[in-house]
């Protein structure tokens, strides 16, 4: 199970590739891809299908044995985007010595210093000319070798570096791409590598590349570490580890009375307010279409919502042995201690006593320990997608996630045991 998670992390350097990887597994497991432009058609017990939005969010469904109006949806939500750097248009900057660096823009809230001095690569999507202006073709790109690096300034030029250093997003974080060796390469270094990479699959011409959404990604594979291999080291554990736990549970849980939903949103790291984010009506619309296809009435959808339960799965902060003063004195979950229920008095998290009790009981039934997290009251803390979704789709639900260290580092730390625990708890939830 852990090797499958590591493989998924490696083939999912950014949102688009994560969605493709999830879609591939779903397809192999008998899920049909639906095109939301077409009528849903008949929805029968046991039907399995999925839809995507913008190639960067994905929603999978398995229709339960009972009508939706009687049993509702059991929904696991997570997000597939992670903090990174986006390549700007006209990105190439040629410097002295014909050295080319790329102009980038920060996406989300990365710990920027962790992106320095490590091999990076490029991943995302490239838009290629299609039959007409309204139908361009999307090609995914993942260059599977070290291609770029953001290099530090030597300590000899900044003796205070270990006392903390302020980083400029415009000056300090631009990665090196290469050295121009031929005149033809000047201004084309990035485009050349895109064309070369895409052409490995099927030929594409320079002039047909219309635009791209490309991002930096860690080029070092995910791995386990520790005396007993008890830890996981990887980029994007937040929140791909929860996406994959949801997928494992969806595929391994037995058929159920309740309709199972796995919803993987994009753009959580920038506030969720896009058509493919948790602030979008897209999921609610699809759920309503399913209810209408099954029963013919809108009333069935509203009843289903009242029967439903949502698990908003996004990683939590594990207690850090070097910084115990940052944590709440009585609620600081540990690595390997099991999934974490997250509480916030201002309701930045969807959990309340009633919904937390449901999830804790599911964990108990699954034989899994579970922990509780609240922020140290003098520390601001983060937010997630559960309450954003609940504001448009009034679902009962809980915010939870596996504990990790160094959230939003280029390389986060999780625990092997927690992944196994959470897959078990999710499987029980779907069951
Ligand atoms: Zn997250």
Short mmCIF file of C-alpha atoms and ligand atoms in Angstrom, two decimals:
data_model
loop_
_atom_site.label_atom_id
_atom_site.label_comp_id
_atom_site.label_asym_id
_atom_site.label_seq_id
_atom_site.Cartn_x
_atom_site.Cartn_y
_atom_site.Cartn_z
CA UNK A 1 0.00 0.00 0.00
CA UNK A 2 2.83 2.42 0.81
CA UNK A 3 4.64 1.60 -2.44
CA UNK A 4 1.44 2.45 -4.35
CA UNK A 5 1.28 5.78 -2.51
CA UNK A 6 4.93 6.57 -3.32
CA UNK A 7 4.38 5.69 -6.99
CA UNK A 8 1.32 7.94 -7.10
CA UNK A 9 3.29 10.83 -5.55
CA UNK A 10 6.03 10.37 -8.16
CA UNK A 11 3.70 10.43 -11.16
CA UNK A 12 1.76 13.40 -9.72
CA UNK A 13 4.17 16.37 -9.70
CA UNK A 14 1.24 18.81 -10.16
CA UNK A 15 -2.59 18.84 -10.13
CA UNK A 16 -3.05 17.92 -13.83
CA UNK A 17 -0.85 14.84 -13.56
CA UNK A 18 -2.49 13.79 -10.27
CA UNK A 19 -5.92 13.94 -11.91
CA UNK A 20 -4.64 11.88 -14.83
CA UNK A 21 -3.15 9.28 -12.48
CA UNK A 22 -6.42 9.03 -10.52
CA UNK A 23 -8.45 8.79 -13.75
CA UNK A 24 -6.16 6.01 -15.04
CA UNK A 25 -6.64 3.92 -11.89
CA UNK A 26 -10.41 4.53 -11.90
CA UNK A 27 -10.67 3.51 -15.56
CA UNK A 28 -8.69 0.32 -14.92
CA UNK A 29 -11.03 -0.41 -12.02
CA UNK A 30 -14.13 -0.26 -14.19
CA UNK A 31 -15.20 3.38 -13.74
CA UNK A 32 -16.65 5.02 -16.86
CA UNK A 33 -15.55 8.55 -17.75
CA UNK A 34 -18.65 10.71 -18.24
CA UNK A 35 -18.68 13.84 -20.34
CA UNK A 36 -20.70 16.46 -18.43
CA UNK A 37 -21.75 17.99 -21.78
CA UNK A 38 -23.88 14.89 -22.42
CA UNK A 39 -27.00 13.72 -20.55
CA UNK A 40 -26.20 11.51 -17.57
CA UNK A 41 -28.66 8.87 -18.83
CA UNK A 42 -29.85 6.10 -16.53
CA UNK A 43 -28.24 5.77 -13.13
CA UNK A 44 -28.47 2.23 -11.76
CA UNK A 45 -27.40 0.56 -8.52
CA UNK A 46 -23.70 -0.27 -8.65
CA UNK A 47 -22.91 2.16 -11.50
CA UNK A 48 -19.36 3.50 -11.30
CA UNK A 49 -18.31 6.63 -13.15
CA UNK A 50 -16.23 9.80 -12.90
CA UNK A 51 -16.07 13.29 -14.36
CA UNK A 52 -13.27 15.85 -14.49
CA UNK A 53 -13.25 19.65 -14.65
CA UNK A 54 -10.45 21.67 -16.26
CA UNK A 55 -8.27 18.51 -16.26
CA UNK A 56 -7.40 19.50 -12.69
CA UNK A 57 -10.27 18.27 -10.51
CA UNK A 58 -11.96 14.86 -10.52
CA UNK A 59 -15.16 13.44 -9.02
CA UNK A 60 -15.84 9.68 -8.79
CA UNK A 61 -19.16 8.01 -7.90
CA UNK A 62 -20.41 4.54 -7.06
CA UNK A 63 -24.20 4.41 -6.88
CA UNK A 64 -25.49 2.81 -3.67
CA UNK A 65 -28.13 0.11 -3.27
CA UNK A 66 -30.68 2.41 -1.63
CA UNK A 67 -32.27 5.40 -3.38
CA UNK A 68 -30.40 8.66 -2.74
CA UNK A 69 -33.49 10.14 -1.09
CA UNK A 70 -33.17 7.47 1.62
CA UNK A 71 -29.41 7.03 2.00
CA UNK A 72 -27.66 10.11 0.59
CA UNK A 73 -23.99 10.45 -0.29
CA UNK A 74 -20.86 9.50 1.62
CA UNK A 75 -18.32 12.01 0.35
CA UNK A 76 -14.56 12.13 0.83
CA UNK A 77 -13.01 15.40 -0.37
CA UNK A 78 -9.37 16.32 -0.78
CA UNK A 79 -7.30 18.61 -2.99
CA UNK A 80 -4.70 17.87 -5.65
CA UNK A 81 -2.90 21.22 -5.85
CA UNK A 82 0.19 22.03 -3.77
CA UNK A 83 2.31 25.14 -3.26
CA UNK A 84 4.85 25.60 -6.05
CA UNK A 85 6.14 28.09 -8.62
CA UNK A 86 4.31 28.79 -11.87
CA UNK A 87 6.31 29.58 -15.02
CA UNK A 88 5.36 33.05 -16.25
CA UNK A 89 4.72 33.82 -19.93
CA UNK A 90 7.86 35.04 -21.76
CA UNK A 91 9.79 33.32 -18.98
CA UNK A 92 13.31 33.18 -20.37
CA UNK A 93 15.83 35.65 -18.99
CA UNK A 94 19.25 35.39 -20.63
CA UNK A 95 22.03 36.59 -18.34
CA UNK A 96 25.77 37.09 -18.63
CA UNK A 97 27.54 33.97 -19.92
CA UNK A 98 24.39 33.09 -21.92
CA UNK A 99 22.98 31.54 -18.77
CA UNK A 100 19.19 31.28 -18.96
CA UNK A 101 16.96 31.50 -15.90
CA UNK A 102 13.17 31.31 -15.82
CA UNK A 103 10.79 33.96 -14.55
CA UNK A 104 8.34 32.42 -12.07
CA UNK A 105 5.41 33.36 -9.87
CA UNK A 106 4.61 31.79 -6.51
CA UNK A 107 1.56 29.48 -6.36
CA UNK A 108 0.05 29.08 -2.87
CA UNK A 109 2.25 29.37 0.20
CA UNK A 110 5.45 27.35 -0.17
CA UNK A 111 8.30 27.43 2.38
CA UNK A 112 10.43 28.99 -0.33
CA UNK A 113 13.86 28.23 1.13
CA UNK A 114 13.13 24.48 0.86
CA UNK A 115 13.01 24.79 -2.93
CA UNK A 116 16.66 25.90 -3.10
CA UNK A 117 19.64 23.73 -4.09
CA UNK A 118 17.72 20.64 -5.13
CA UNK A 119 17.06 19.21 -8.59
CA UNK A 120 13.73 20.43 -9.93
CA UNK A 121 11.74 19.70 -13.05
CA UNK A 122 8.79 21.02 -15.04
CA UNK A 123 5.26 19.64 -15.12
CA UNK A 124 1.79 20.74 -16.13
CA UNK A 125 -0.18 21.10 -19.33
CA UNK A 126 0.59 22.53 -22.74
CA UNK A 127 -2.15 23.83 -25.01
CA UNK A 128 -1.68 22.93 -28.68
CA UNK A 129 -3.56 24.30 -31.72
CA UNK A 130 -6.67 22.27 -32.54
CA UNK A 131 -9.24 22.31 -35.34
CA UNK A 132 -10.40 25.82 -34.52
CA UNK A 133 -9.88 28.57 -31.97
CA UNK A 134 -12.50 27.17 -29.57
CA UNK A 135 -11.09 23.64 -29.52
CA UNK A 136 -7.40 23.64 -28.61
CA UNK A 137 -5.84 20.33 -27.55
CA UNK A 138 -4.42 19.72 -24.07
CA UNK A 139 -1.17 17.78 -23.74
CA UNK A 140 0.22 16.88 -20.33
CA UNK A 141 3.91 17.39 -19.67
CA UNK A 142 6.15 15.85 -17.01
CA UNK A 143 9.86 15.99 -17.69
CA UNK A 144 11.25 13.07 -15.73
CA UNK A 145 14.80 14.25 -15.17
CA UNK A 146 16.51 17.03 -13.19
CA UNK A 147 16.09 20.11 -15.37
CA UNK A 148 16.33 23.19 -13.16
CA UNK A 149 17.71 24.41 -9.86
CA UNK A 150 17.22 27.48 -7.69
CA UNK A 151 20.69 28.13 -6.31
CA UNK A 152 21.50 29.83 -3.01
CA UNK A 153 23.92 32.69 -2.58
CA UNK A 154 27.19 31.45 -1.04
CA UNK A 155 27.45 31.99 2.70
CA UNK A 156 30.56 34.14 2.06
CA UNK A 157 28.31 36.80 0.51
CA UNK A 158 25.73 36.63 3.30
CA UNK A 159 27.23 35.70 6.64
CA UNK A 160 23.84 36.25 8.34
CA UNK A 161 22.11 33.58 6.26
CA UNK A 162 21.68 31.27 9.26
CA UNK A 163 20.02 34.04 11.27
CA UNK A 164 17.10 34.04 8.84
CA UNK A 165 16.93 35.67 5.44
CA UNK A 166 14.14 37.56 3.74
CA UNK A 167 13.45 36.17 0.25
CA UNK A 168 12.11 38.14 -2.70
CA UNK A 169 9.64 36.17 -4.82
CA UNK A 170 10.83 38.05 -7.89
CA UNK A 171 14.60 38.04 -7.38
CA UNK A 172 15.66 35.08 -5.26
CA UNK A 173 13.57 32.19 -6.55
CA UNK A 174 14.28 32.13 -10.30
CA UNK A 175 15.63 28.71 -11.37
CA UNK A 176 18.52 28.09 -13.77
CA UNK A 177 17.47 26.30 -16.97
CA UNK A 178 20.62 26.11 -19.08
CA UNK A 179 23.33 27.79 -21.11
CA UNK A 180 22.69 28.84 -24.70
CA UNK A 181 25.25 27.13 -26.94
CA UNK A 182 23.81 27.94 -30.40
CA UNK A 183 22.24 31.12 -31.76
CA UNK A 184 19.07 29.17 -32.66
CA UNK A 185 18.53 28.40 -28.99
CA UNK A 186 18.43 32.04 -27.95
CA UNK A 187 14.96 32.76 -26.55
CA UNK A 188 13.83 29.22 -27.39
CA UNK A 189 15.40 27.10 -24.68
CA UNK A 190 12.12 26.47 -22.84
CA UNK A 191 10.07 25.96 -26.00
CA UNK A 192 12.68 23.55 -27.40
CA UNK A 193 12.48 21.30 -24.37
CA UNK A 194 8.66 21.38 -24.42
CA UNK A 195 8.56 20.43 -28.11
CA UNK A 196 11.19 17.73 -27.65
CA UNK A 197 9.35 16.23 -24.67
CA UNK A 198 5.87 16.29 -26.23
CA UNK A 199 7.20 14.88 -29.50
CA UNK A 200 8.32 11.71 -27.70
CA UNK A 201 4.62 10.77 -27.67
CA UNK A 202 3.41 12.40 -30.87
CA UNK A 203 4.98 15.06 -33.04
CA UNK A 204 4.17 18.69 -32.32
CA UNK A 205 5.39 21.85 -34.04
CA UNK A 206 6.81 24.89 -32.28
CA UNK A 207 4.29 27.22 -33.91
CA UNK A 208 1.34 25.09 -32.78
CA UNK A 209 2.06 25.55 -29.09
CA UNK A 210 -0.42 28.21 -27.97
CA UNK A 211 0.13 28.43 -24.21
CA UNK A 212 0.95 26.43 -21.09
CA UNK A 213 0.24 26.01 -17.36
CA UNK A 214 3.65 24.79 -16.21
CA UNK A 215 5.03 24.56 -12.69
CA UNK A 216 8.22 23.62 -10.90
CA UNK A 217 8.29 20.23 -9.16
CA UNK A 218 10.76 18.33 -6.99
CA UNK A 219 12.66 15.89 -9.23
CA UNK A 220 13.63 13.56 -6.37
CA UNK A 221 11.34 10.53 -5.91
CA UNK A 222 9.27 10.04 -2.75
CA UNK A 223 10.72 7.59 -0.24
CA UNK A 224 10.37 6.17 3.25
CA UNK A 225 13.01 6.72 5.93
CA UNK A 226 13.68 5.97 9.59
CA UNK A 227 15.13 2.93 11.38
CA UNK A 228 11.93 0.99 10.67
CA UNK A 229 11.03 2.91 7.50
CA UNK A 230 8.27 4.49 9.57
CA UNK A 231 8.37 7.93 7.93
CA UNK A 232 7.50 9.16 4.45
CA UNK A 233 9.50 11.92 2.75
CA UNK A 234 7.88 13.50 -0.28
CA UNK A 235 6.69 16.67 -1.88
CA UNK A 236 2.91 17.20 -1.99
CA UNK A 237 1.89 14.85 0.84
CA UNK A 238 -0.49 17.79 1.44
CA UNK A 239 -2.81 16.77 -0.01
CA UNK A 240 -2.05 13.97 -2.46
CA UNK A 241 -1.65 11.48 0.39
CA UNK A 242 -5.29 12.10 1.35
CA UNK A 243 -6.42 11.92 -2.31
CA UNK A 244 -4.80 8.53 -2.62
CA UNK A 245 -6.14 7.24 0.70
CA UNK A 246 -9.61 8.18 -0.57
CA UNK A 247 -9.01 6.34 -3.83
CA UNK A 248 -7.76 3.19 -2.08
CA UNK A 249 -10.87 3.20 0.13
CA UNK A 250 -13.24 3.83 -2.77
CA UNK A 251 -11.85 0.88 -4.71
CA UNK A 252 -11.50 -1.57 -1.82
CA UNK A 253 -14.73 -0.91 0.09
CA UNK A 254 -17.60 -3.33 -0.58
CA UNK A 255 -20.85 -2.24 -2.29
CA UNK A 256 -22.93 -0.13 0.06
CA UNK A 257 -26.46 1.25 0.57
CA UNK A 258 -25.04 4.76 0.34
CA UNK A 259 -23.70 6.35 -2.82
CA UNK A 260 -19.93 6.80 -2.53
CA UNK A 261 -18.32 10.01 -3.75
CA UNK A 262 -14.64 10.89 -4.00
CA UNK A 263 -14.19 14.60 -4.83
CA UNK A 264 -10.69 15.87 -5.56
CA UNK A 265 -10.65 19.65 -5.94
CA UNK A 266 -8.07 22.02 -7.35
CA UNK A 267 -6.94 25.43 -6.06
CA UNK A 268 -7.35 24.82 -2.31
CA UNK A 269 -3.98 26.50 -1.84
CA UNK A 270 -5.25 29.73 -3.39
CA UNK A 271 -8.67 29.87 -1.74
CA UNK A 272 -10.81 27.40 -3.78
CA UNK A 273 -12.74 30.09 -5.68
CA UNK A 274 -12.42 28.67 -9.22
CA UNK A 275 -14.65 26.50 -11.39
CA UNK A 276 -12.54 23.48 -10.41
CA UNK A 277 -12.21 24.46 -6.73
CA UNK A 278 -14.36 23.62 -3.71
CA UNK A 279 -16.07 27.03 -4.02
CA UNK A 280 -17.51 25.98 -7.40
CA UNK A 281 -21.10 24.71 -7.78
CA UNK A 282 -19.75 21.93 -10.03
CA UNK A 283 -19.95 19.07 -7.49
CA UNK A 284 -23.39 20.17 -6.24
CA UNK A 285 -24.61 20.28 -9.84
CA UNK A 286 -23.37 16.77 -10.60
CA UNK A 287 -24.88 15.40 -7.37
CA UNK A 288 -28.18 17.01 -8.29
CA UNK A 289 -28.02 15.56 -11.82
CA UNK A 290 -27.42 12.10 -10.34
CA UNK A 291 -30.39 12.46 -7.99
CA UNK A 292 -32.59 13.72 -10.86
CA UNK A 293 -31.46 10.88 -13.14
CA UNK A 294 -32.27 8.36 -10.42
CA UNK A 295 -35.61 9.69 -9.17
CA UNK A 296 -36.83 12.39 -11.56
CA UNK A 297 -37.39 14.89 -8.73
CA UNK A 298 -35.35 17.69 -7.22
CA UNK A 299 -36.85 16.78 -3.85
CA UNK A 300 -34.77 13.57 -3.88
CA UNK A 301 -31.59 15.67 -4.09
CA UNK A 302 -32.55 17.84 -1.11
CA UNK A 303 -33.40 14.74 0.91
CA UNK A 304 -30.10 13.15 -0.12
CA UNK A 305 -28.14 16.18 1.12
CA UNK A 306 -29.78 15.82 4.54
CA UNK A 307 -28.77 12.14 4.69
CA UNK A 308 -25.19 12.78 3.55
CA UNK A 309 -21.88 13.02 5.35
CA UNK A 310 -18.67 14.65 4.15
CA UNK A 311 -15.14 13.86 5.23
CA UNK A 312 -12.97 16.82 4.25
CA UNK A 313 -9.53 15.23 4.21
CA UNK A 314 -6.56 17.58 4.33
CA UNK A 315 -3.32 17.02 6.20
CA UNK A 316 -2.95 18.19 9.79
CA UNK A 317 0.09 19.45 11.70
CA UNK A 318 1.98 16.77 13.58
CA UNK A 319 3.75 17.71 16.81
CA UNK A 320 7.32 18.73 15.94
CA UNK A 321 9.89 17.52 18.48
CA UNK A 322 11.99 20.70 17.97
CA UNK A 323 9.15 23.22 18.36
CA UNK A 324 6.75 21.97 21.01
CA UNK A 325 6.01 25.57 22.10
CA UNK A 326 4.07 26.15 18.86
CA UNK A 327 1.41 23.58 19.71
CA UNK A 328 -1.71 23.52 21.84
CA UNK A 329 -0.79 22.16 25.29
CA UNK A 330 -3.42 19.41 25.29
CA UNK A 331 -4.15 18.75 21.59
CA UNK A 332 -1.01 18.07 19.55
CA UNK A 333 -1.29 14.96 17.39
CA UNK A 334 1.84 12.91 16.78
CA UNK A 335 3.21 11.20 13.67
CA UNK A 336 1.98 7.62 13.56
CA UNK A 337 -0.81 8.28 16.06
CA UNK A 338 -3.61 7.96 13.50
CA UNK A 339 -5.91 10.33 11.59
CA UNK A 340 -6.54 13.76 13.15
CA UNK A 341 -9.89 15.49 13.61
CA UNK A 342 -9.43 19.28 13.29
CA UNK A 343 -11.37 21.82 15.35
CA UNK A 344 -11.55 25.61 15.18
CA UNK A 345 -13.89 27.79 17.24
CA UNK A 346 -14.29 30.22 14.32
CA UNK A 347 -15.38 27.25 12.14
CA UNK A 348 -12.48 27.43 9.71
CA UNK A 349 -12.91 23.68 9.99
CA UNK A 350 -16.25 21.96 9.41
CA UNK A 351 -15.91 19.70 12.48
CA UNK A 352 -18.22 20.05 15.44
CA UNK A 353 -18.89 17.70 18.32
CA UNK A 354 -21.64 15.86 16.42
CA UNK A 355 -19.63 15.29 13.23
CA UNK A 356 -16.37 14.54 15.08
CA UNK A 357 -18.21 11.90 17.10
CA UNK A 358 -19.30 10.22 13.86
CA UNK A 359 -15.76 10.09 12.51
CA UNK A 360 -14.26 8.96 15.81
CA UNK A 361 -16.79 6.11 15.94
CA UNK A 362 -15.92 5.11 12.37
CA UNK A 363 -12.25 4.97 13.41
CA UNK A 364 -13.16 2.87 16.46
CA UNK A 365 -15.16 0.45 14.29
CA UNK A 366 -12.20 0.22 11.90
CA UNK A 367 -9.80 -0.49 14.78
CA UNK A 368 -7.88 2.73 14.10
CA UNK A 369 -6.66 5.26 16.71
CA UNK A 370 -7.69 8.84 16.13
CA UNK A 371 -6.35 12.17 17.40
CA UNK A 372 -7.64 15.72 17.80
CA UNK A 373 -6.02 18.98 16.74
CA UNK A 374 -6.71 22.54 17.81
CA UNK A 375 -4.35 25.45 17.17
CA UNK A 376 -2.28 27.01 19.95
CA UNK A 377 -4.56 29.97 20.66
CA UNK A 378 -1.82 32.52 19.83
CA UNK A 379 -1.07 30.91 16.44
CA UNK A 380 -3.30 31.78 13.46
CA UNK A 381 -3.35 28.37 11.74
CA UNK A 382 -4.71 27.51 8.30
CA UNK A 383 -8.00 26.69 6.65
CA UNK A 384 -9.21 24.07 4.19
CA UNK A 385 -11.99 23.22 1.77
CA UNK A 386 -14.60 21.58 4.04
CA UNK A 387 -16.32 24.75 5.20
CA UNK A 388 -16.09 26.31 1.71
CA UNK A 389 -17.93 23.34 0.23
CA UNK A 390 -20.42 23.31 3.13
CA UNK A 391 -21.31 26.96 2.47
CA UNK A 392 -22.83 26.00 -0.90
CA UNK A 393 -23.80 22.39 -0.13
CA UNK A 394 -25.00 22.22 3.51
CA UNK A 395 -23.50 18.84 4.34
CA UNK A 396 -22.88 17.44 7.78
CA UNK A 397 -19.16 16.82 7.87
CA UNK A 398 -15.83 16.67 9.58
CA UNK A 399 -12.40 18.12 8.81
CA UNK A 400 -9.60 15.65 9.32
CA UNK A 401 -6.25 14.67 7.88
CA UNK A 402 -3.09 12.75 8.51
CA UNK A 403 -0.49 14.51 10.65
CA UNK A 404 2.61 15.71 8.81
CA UNK A 405 5.66 17.86 9.57
CA UNK A 406 6.89 20.79 7.48
CA UNK A 407 3.59 21.43 5.72
CA UNK A 408 4.21 23.30 2.42
CA UNK A 409 7.89 22.40 2.36
CA UNK A 410 9.18 21.12 -0.97
CA UNK A 411 9.62 17.89 1.01
CA UNK A 412 7.13 17.09 3.79
CA UNK A 413 7.33 14.33 6.41
CA UNK A 414 4.49 11.90 7.12
CA UNK A 415 4.13 8.50 8.78
CA UNK A 416 3.60 5.11 7.15
CA UNK A 417 1.21 3.95 9.89
CA UNK A 418 -1.09 6.95 9.45
CA UNK A 419 -1.64 6.23 5.77
CA UNK A 420 -2.63 2.65 6.54
CA UNK A 421 -4.90 3.77 9.41
CA UNK A 422 -6.65 6.36 7.26
CA UNK A 423 -7.26 3.98 4.36
CA UNK A 424 -8.89 1.63 6.88
CA UNK A 425 -11.04 4.39 8.39
CA UNK A 426 -12.10 5.66 4.93
CA UNK A 427 -12.96 2.13 3.83
CA UNK A 428 -15.17 1.74 6.88
CA UNK A 429 -16.80 5.12 6.15
CA UNK A 430 -17.73 4.09 2.61
CA UNK A 431 -18.92 0.74 3.90
ZN1 LIG B 1 -3.89 20.94 2.17
#
